[in-house]
Short mmCIF file of C-alpha atoms in Angstrom, two decimals:
data_model
loop_
_atom_site.label_atom_id
_atom_site.label_comp_id
_atom_site.label_asym_id
_atom_site.label_seq_id
_atom_site.Cartn_x
_atom_site.Cartn_y
_atom_site.Cartn_z
CA MET A 1 0.00 0.00 0.00
CA SER A 2 1.26 3.48 -0.85
CA GLY A 3 1.71 6.13 1.80
CA TYR A 4 -0.96 8.26 0.14
CA SER A 5 -3.62 5.54 0.16
CA ARG A 6 -2.87 4.75 3.81
CA VAL A 7 -3.43 8.35 4.90
CA PHE A 8 -5.84 10.15 2.55
CA ALA A 9 -9.38 9.51 1.34
CA PRO A 10 -12.46 11.73 0.96
CA GLY A 11 -14.47 11.99 4.15
CA GLN A 12 -11.83 10.25 6.26
CA LEU A 13 -9.53 11.55 9.02
CA THR A 14 -6.33 9.69 9.90
CA LEU A 15 -3.70 10.34 12.56
CA GLY A 16 0.07 10.70 12.53
CA PHE A 17 2.96 12.39 14.28
CA ILE A 18 5.49 15.10 13.57
CA LEU A 19 8.90 13.81 14.57
CA PRO A 20 10.60 13.32 16.94
CA LEU A 21 8.45 11.02 19.03
CA GLU A 22 9.26 12.57 22.38
CA GLY A 23 8.48 15.67 24.37
CA TYR A 24 11.16 18.30 24.92
CA PRO A 25 9.26 21.30 26.31
CA ASP A 26 12.21 23.00 27.98
CA GLY A 27 14.80 23.14 25.21
CA PRO A 28 15.44 23.25 21.47
CA ALA A 29 16.63 19.66 21.00
CA PRO A 30 15.26 16.21 21.84
CA THR A 31 17.36 13.40 23.29
CA MET A 32 16.43 10.98 20.46
CA LYS A 33 16.74 8.23 23.06
CA ASP A 34 15.14 4.97 21.90
CA HIS A 35 13.84 6.72 18.77
CA ALA A 36 14.08 3.56 16.66
CA VAL A 37 12.03 1.57 19.17
CA VAL A 38 9.34 4.23 19.49
CA THR A 39 8.93 4.84 15.75
CA ARG A 40 8.62 1.10 15.21
CA LEU A 41 5.96 0.99 17.93
CA ALA A 42 3.96 3.75 16.21
CA ASP A 43 4.09 1.66 13.04
CA GLU A 44 3.02 -1.53 14.81
CA LEU A 45 0.14 0.20 16.60
CA GLY A 46 -1.27 1.31 13.25
CA PHE A 47 -0.82 5.07 13.05
CA GLY A 48 -0.95 6.66 9.62
CA ALA A 49 2.21 8.71 9.10
CA LEU A 50 5.44 10.05 10.54
CA TRP A 51 6.55 13.52 9.40
CA ALA A 52 10.22 14.54 9.55
CA ARG A 53 11.07 18.21 9.83
CA ASP A 54 13.68 20.02 7.75
CA VAL A 55 15.75 22.36 9.93
CA PRO A 56 18.96 22.90 7.94
CA THR A 57 20.50 25.37 10.42
CA TYR A 58 19.94 25.97 14.13
CA ASP A 59 18.57 29.41 14.92
CA PRO A 60 18.63 29.97 18.71
CA HIS A 61 15.90 32.60 18.38
CA PHE A 62 13.56 30.01 16.88
CA GLY A 63 14.39 27.42 19.52
CA ASP A 64 13.54 24.09 17.88
CA VAL A 65 15.75 21.76 15.84
CA GLY A 66 13.12 19.10 15.15
CA GLN A 67 14.45 15.53 15.06
CA VAL A 68 18.07 16.79 14.71
CA PHE A 69 18.91 14.44 11.84
CA ASP A 70 18.57 15.44 8.20
CA PRO A 71 15.02 14.49 7.17
CA PHE A 72 15.96 12.38 4.16
CA THR A 73 18.75 10.54 5.94
CA TYR A 74 16.35 9.87 8.79
CA LEU A 75 13.51 8.75 6.52
CA GLY A 76 15.93 6.35 4.85
CA PHE A 77 16.62 4.89 8.29
CA LEU A 78 12.90 4.73 9.09
CA SER A 79 12.11 3.04 5.79
CA ALA A 80 14.17 0.08 7.00
CA ASN A 81 12.86 0.31 10.58
CA THR A 82 9.12 0.33 9.76
CA ASN A 83 6.80 -1.62 7.49
CA GLN A 84 3.56 0.18 6.73
CA ILE A 85 3.42 3.67 8.21
CA ALA A 86 3.68 6.51 5.67
CA LEU A 87 6.89 8.54 5.80
CA GLY A 88 6.63 12.27 5.17
CA THR A 89 8.52 15.52 5.27
CA GLY A 90 6.87 18.32 7.16
CA SER A 91 8.35 20.05 5.33
CA ALA A 92 11.38 20.09 3.03
CA VAL A 93 12.64 23.65 2.52
CA MET A 94 12.46 23.59 -1.25
CA THR A 95 14.08 27.00 -1.69
CA LEU A 96 17.30 25.92 0.08
CA ARG A 97 17.64 22.45 -1.48
CA HIS A 98 18.64 22.22 -5.13
CA PRO A 99 15.66 20.70 -6.98
CA LEU A 100 17.77 18.03 -8.72
CA LEU A 101 19.22 16.82 -5.43
CA LEU A 102 15.80 16.99 -3.79
CA ALA A 103 14.40 14.92 -6.65
CA LYS A 104 17.05 12.24 -6.15
CA GLN A 105 16.64 12.25 -2.36
CA ALA A 106 12.86 12.02 -2.51
CA ALA A 107 12.73 9.36 -5.22
CA SER A 108 15.33 7.30 -3.35
CA ILE A 109 13.21 7.34 -0.19
CA ASP A 110 10.11 6.53 -2.22
CA ARG A 111 11.85 3.48 -3.71
CA LEU A 112 13.44 2.32 -0.46
CA SER A 113 10.12 2.58 1.40
CA ASN A 114 8.09 0.91 -1.37
CA GLY A 115 6.05 4.01 -2.17
CA ARG A 116 5.43 5.29 1.35
CA LEU A 117 6.83 8.81 0.86
CA LEU A 118 4.63 11.89 1.30
CA LEU A 119 6.58 15.03 0.44
CA GLY A 120 5.63 18.22 2.24
CA VAL A 121 7.46 21.24 0.81
CA ALA A 122 7.77 24.85 1.96
CA SER A 123 9.45 28.12 1.09
CA GLY A 124 11.16 28.47 4.47
CA ASP A 125 10.38 31.19 6.99
CA ARG A 126 13.71 31.66 8.77
CA ALA A 127 15.40 34.68 7.25
CA VAL A 128 18.69 33.92 9.01
CA ALA A 129 19.17 30.73 6.95
CA TYR A 130 19.14 32.43 3.54
CA PRO A 131 22.48 34.29 3.80
CA ALA A 132 24.11 31.14 5.16
CA PHE A 133 23.15 29.35 1.95
CA GLY A 134 24.25 32.24 -0.25
CA THR A 135 20.67 33.14 -1.14
CA GLY A 136 20.20 36.18 1.10
CA ASN A 137 18.91 38.33 -1.74
CA ASP A 138 16.14 35.81 -2.40
CA PHE A 139 14.42 35.86 0.98
CA GLU A 140 11.87 38.51 0.04
CA SER A 141 11.35 36.87 -3.36
CA ARG A 142 11.29 33.32 -1.97
CA GLY A 143 7.80 32.79 -3.36
CA GLU A 144 9.18 33.04 -6.90
CA ARG A 145 12.16 30.89 -5.97
CA PHE A 146 9.75 28.30 -4.56
CA ARG A 147 7.69 28.14 -7.76
CA GLU A 148 10.82 27.72 -9.85
CA ALA A 149 12.17 24.98 -7.60
CA PHE A 150 8.79 23.25 -7.62
CA ALA A 151 8.69 23.20 -11.42
CA MET A 152 12.23 21.83 -11.74
CA PHE A 153 11.54 19.17 -9.12
CA ARG A 154 8.38 18.03 -10.89
CA ALA A 155 10.16 17.86 -14.25
CA SER A 156 13.06 15.90 -12.77
CA THR A 157 10.89 13.29 -11.06
CA GLU A 158 8.15 12.88 -13.66
CA GLU A 159 9.94 13.20 -17.03
CA ASP A 160 12.79 11.37 -18.73
CA PHE A 161 15.63 13.69 -19.80
CA PRO A 162 13.53 16.81 -19.19
CA VAL A 163 14.02 20.14 -20.92
CA GLY A 164 13.58 23.47 -19.19
CA LEU A 165 15.26 26.68 -18.05
CA PHE A 166 15.21 27.48 -14.34
CA PRO A 167 17.32 30.64 -13.93
CA ARG A 168 17.92 30.35 -10.19
CA PHE A 169 18.90 26.68 -10.37
CA GLY A 170 20.10 25.72 -13.83
CA GLU A 171 19.10 24.50 -17.27
CA LEU A 172 17.90 21.07 -18.30
CA GLY A 173 18.72 20.49 -21.92
CA GLY A 174 17.47 16.94 -22.36
CA ARG A 175 20.96 15.42 -22.06
CA VAL A 176 20.90 14.34 -18.40
CA ASP A 177 18.33 12.56 -16.31
CA THR A 178 17.67 12.15 -12.60
CA ILE A 179 17.43 8.61 -11.28
CA PRO A 180 15.83 6.78 -9.63
CA LYS A 181 12.32 7.78 -10.58
CA PRO A 182 9.56 7.33 -7.99
CA ILE A 183 7.59 4.09 -8.07
CA VAL A 184 4.50 5.55 -9.75
CA ARG A 185 6.32 8.42 -11.49
CA LYS A 186 4.74 11.04 -9.24
CA ILE A 187 5.64 11.67 -5.63
CA PRO A 188 2.64 13.01 -3.66
CA THR A 189 3.80 16.56 -2.98
CA PHE A 190 2.06 18.98 -0.62
CA VAL A 191 2.60 22.70 -0.21
CA THR A 192 2.88 23.63 3.47
CA GLY A 193 1.20 26.78 4.70
CA ARG A 194 1.03 29.40 1.98
CA SER A 195 4.70 29.25 0.95
CA ARG A 196 3.96 32.78 -0.34
CA GLN A 197 1.53 31.45 -2.96
CA ASP A 198 -2.15 32.11 -3.48
CA VAL A 199 -4.62 29.31 -2.85
CA GLU A 200 -5.43 28.95 -6.55
CA TRP A 201 -1.78 28.22 -7.37
CA ILE A 202 -1.55 25.69 -4.55
CA ALA A 203 -4.77 23.98 -5.63
CA THR A 204 -3.52 23.75 -9.21
CA HIS A 205 0.01 22.49 -8.57
CA SER A 206 0.00 20.73 -5.20
CA ASP A 207 -1.44 17.30 -4.42
CA GLY A 208 -2.95 18.63 -1.19
CA TRP A 209 -2.52 21.33 1.43
CA PHE A 210 -0.57 20.85 4.67
CA PHE A 211 -1.64 23.62 7.01
CA TYR A 212 -0.95 24.83 10.52
CA ASN A 213 -3.33 24.50 13.43
CA VAL A 214 -5.79 27.38 13.29
CA GLY A 215 -8.32 26.39 15.97
CA LEU A 216 -11.90 25.23 15.60
CA GLU A 217 -13.19 28.75 15.01
CA ARG A 218 -11.35 29.06 11.67
CA VAL A 219 -10.80 25.54 10.37
CA ASP A 220 -14.19 25.23 8.65
CA MET A 221 -13.61 28.43 6.65
CA ILE A 222 -10.11 27.35 5.60
CA THR A 223 -11.10 23.84 4.56
CA GLN A 224 -13.99 25.16 2.49
CA THR A 225 -11.71 27.73 0.87
CA TRP A 226 -9.39 24.88 -0.07
CA PHE A 227 -11.96 22.47 -1.45
CA ASP A 228 -13.68 25.28 -3.40
CA ALA A 229 -10.32 26.21 -4.97
CA VAL A 230 -9.67 22.57 -5.92
CA ARG A 231 -13.07 22.31 -7.59
CA ARG A 232 -12.52 25.53 -9.53
CA THR A 233 -9.03 24.68 -10.74
CA CYS A 234 -9.14 20.89 -11.10
CA GLY A 235 -12.78 19.92 -11.54
CA GLU A 236 -15.70 18.86 -9.38
CA ASP A 237 -14.56 15.25 -9.00
CA THR A 238 -10.95 15.96 -7.99
CA PHE A 239 -9.90 15.13 -4.44
CA LYS A 240 -6.89 16.84 -2.93
CA PRO A 241 -6.61 16.45 0.85
CA PHE A 242 -6.41 19.13 3.50
CA PHE A 243 -4.44 18.26 6.62
CA GLU A 244 -2.87 19.98 9.60
CA GLY A 245 -0.10 19.71 12.16
CA LEU A 246 -0.51 20.77 15.77
CA PHE A 247 1.29 20.70 19.09
CA LEU A 248 -0.37 18.24 21.46
CA GLU A 249 -0.04 18.07 25.23
CA LEU A 250 -2.22 15.10 26.17
CA GLU A 251 -3.12 15.22 29.85
CA GLU A 252 -3.44 12.09 32.01
CA ASP A 253 -6.90 13.20 33.14
CA PRO A 254 -9.19 12.07 30.29
CA ASP A 255 -11.67 14.84 31.15
CA PHE A 256 -9.15 17.68 31.12
CA PRO A 257 -10.84 20.47 29.12
CA LEU A 258 -9.53 21.57 25.76
CA THR A 259 -7.16 24.45 26.38
CA PRO A 260 -5.50 26.26 23.46
CA ILE A 261 -1.72 26.59 23.49
CA PRO A 262 0.36 28.28 20.78
CA ALA A 263 -0.23 26.33 17.53
CA GLY A 264 -1.93 23.48 19.36
CA LEU A 265 -3.85 22.27 22.37
CA ARG A 266 -3.64 20.86 25.85
CA VAL A 267 -6.43 18.38 26.42
CA GLY A 268 -7.56 15.04 27.82
CA ARG A 269 -8.54 12.25 25.48
CA HIS A 270 -12.30 12.90 25.69
CA GLY A 271 -11.83 16.48 24.56
CA LEU A 272 -9.39 15.32 21.89
CA LEU A 273 -11.96 12.89 20.51
CA HIS A 274 -14.52 15.69 20.26
CA TYR A 275 -11.96 17.98 18.61
CA LEU A 276 -11.09 15.36 16.01
CA GLU A 277 -14.74 14.65 15.27
CA VAL A 278 -15.21 18.33 14.46
CA LEU A 279 -12.15 18.29 12.19
CA LYS A 280 -13.49 15.26 10.34
CA LYS A 281 -16.91 16.86 9.95
CA VAL A 282 -15.47 19.97 8.28
CA GLY A 283 -13.29 17.94 5.91
CA VAL A 284 -9.82 17.67 7.48
CA ASN A 285 -8.23 14.46 6.19
CA HIS A 286 -5.22 13.97 8.46
CA THR A 287 -3.92 15.39 11.73
CA ALA A 288 -0.24 15.16 12.67
CA PHE A 289 0.46 15.58 16.38
CA ASN A 290 3.69 17.26 17.45
CA PRO A 291 4.52 16.04 20.99
CA LYS A 292 7.17 18.69 21.75
CA PRO A 293 5.26 20.32 24.66
CA SER A 294 4.54 16.96 26.33
CA ARG A 295 5.98 16.02 29.73
CA ARG A 296 4.49 12.54 29.95
CA PRO A 297 6.54 9.57 28.71
CA PHE A 298 5.76 9.39 25.01
CA THR A 299 5.17 5.63 24.95
CA GLU A 300 2.43 6.21 27.53
CA ILE A 301 0.80 8.79 25.26
CA LEU A 302 1.21 6.52 22.25
CA HIS A 303 -0.54 3.60 23.93
CA GLU A 304 -3.38 5.81 25.19
CA LEU A 305 -4.00 7.22 21.72
CA ALA A 306 -3.80 3.76 20.18
CA GLU A 307 -6.33 2.32 22.64
CA TYR A 308 -8.89 5.10 22.82
CA VAL A 309 -8.48 7.46 19.85
CA LEU A 310 -7.02 5.56 16.89
CA PRO A 311 -9.98 3.12 16.63
CA ARG A 312 -12.24 6.10 15.87
CA PHE A 313 -9.85 7.46 13.22
CA PRO A 314 -8.05 4.41 11.82
CA SER A 315 -5.46 4.40 9.09
CA LEU A 316 -6.78 3.29 5.72
CA THR A 317 -6.35 -0.20 4.34
#
């Protein structure tokens, strides 16, 4: 089964995690202790997807380095450490990775994982990283740089010996090719946030929309905006999923009331179940929990979610 078919279908909501699978509320970096064991457990328990973050440089003012390891190196490791869970990037900074190298990295993971890759991509929002990569002049115009990188990436993964001019990155003259190609010749690729694009462009070019947590008061409006844009640009019968990532602090008390925290929520499992039911009703197709603010042992959280929450929102088979 492909990663896409495990995670996305009309009218369905599945669950996954933004890596790493541990809480580290008091600092920028996780311990990564027992990470192989815990990711394998998430796979065995039946969760839908694991999403690796792309943090190419550490910015102390931002204060979070994600799973520390390069996302593609880490997903290569996870492809051998897991069997069925989808493996995603949340998200690859497309403006700072050369599209040809990104194409080779992504297609390699897709092949090694037997089609489980889901590629989230973004324009990057950390201005301090751009000068370090020699692209400081492109930060304000990173939306244009993103579109150009996106086009070169698509050509490199979906065409043999492609032809095209991409001024910021190079020229493809039909004399070289990028291998391997993905298993089905198209890697499911999802724009994250706005990436400085309008919704019509995202609906036309992306295979779905990976958004940030916006709270129940706004999520209905945003999902409807998305699905309306997909219908206008791609046709009434086209399905392109909408999904979100959020920080989750799951309390031991199952009746702990839903309490908003920055970009997420603190809640007991009963409130979480209600929250997810609302998301499903308004059309959200996948929710990826980021456990960074958690203080409970993550395996305890994982087992609680698997026992009480996952059966209501199972991965697709």
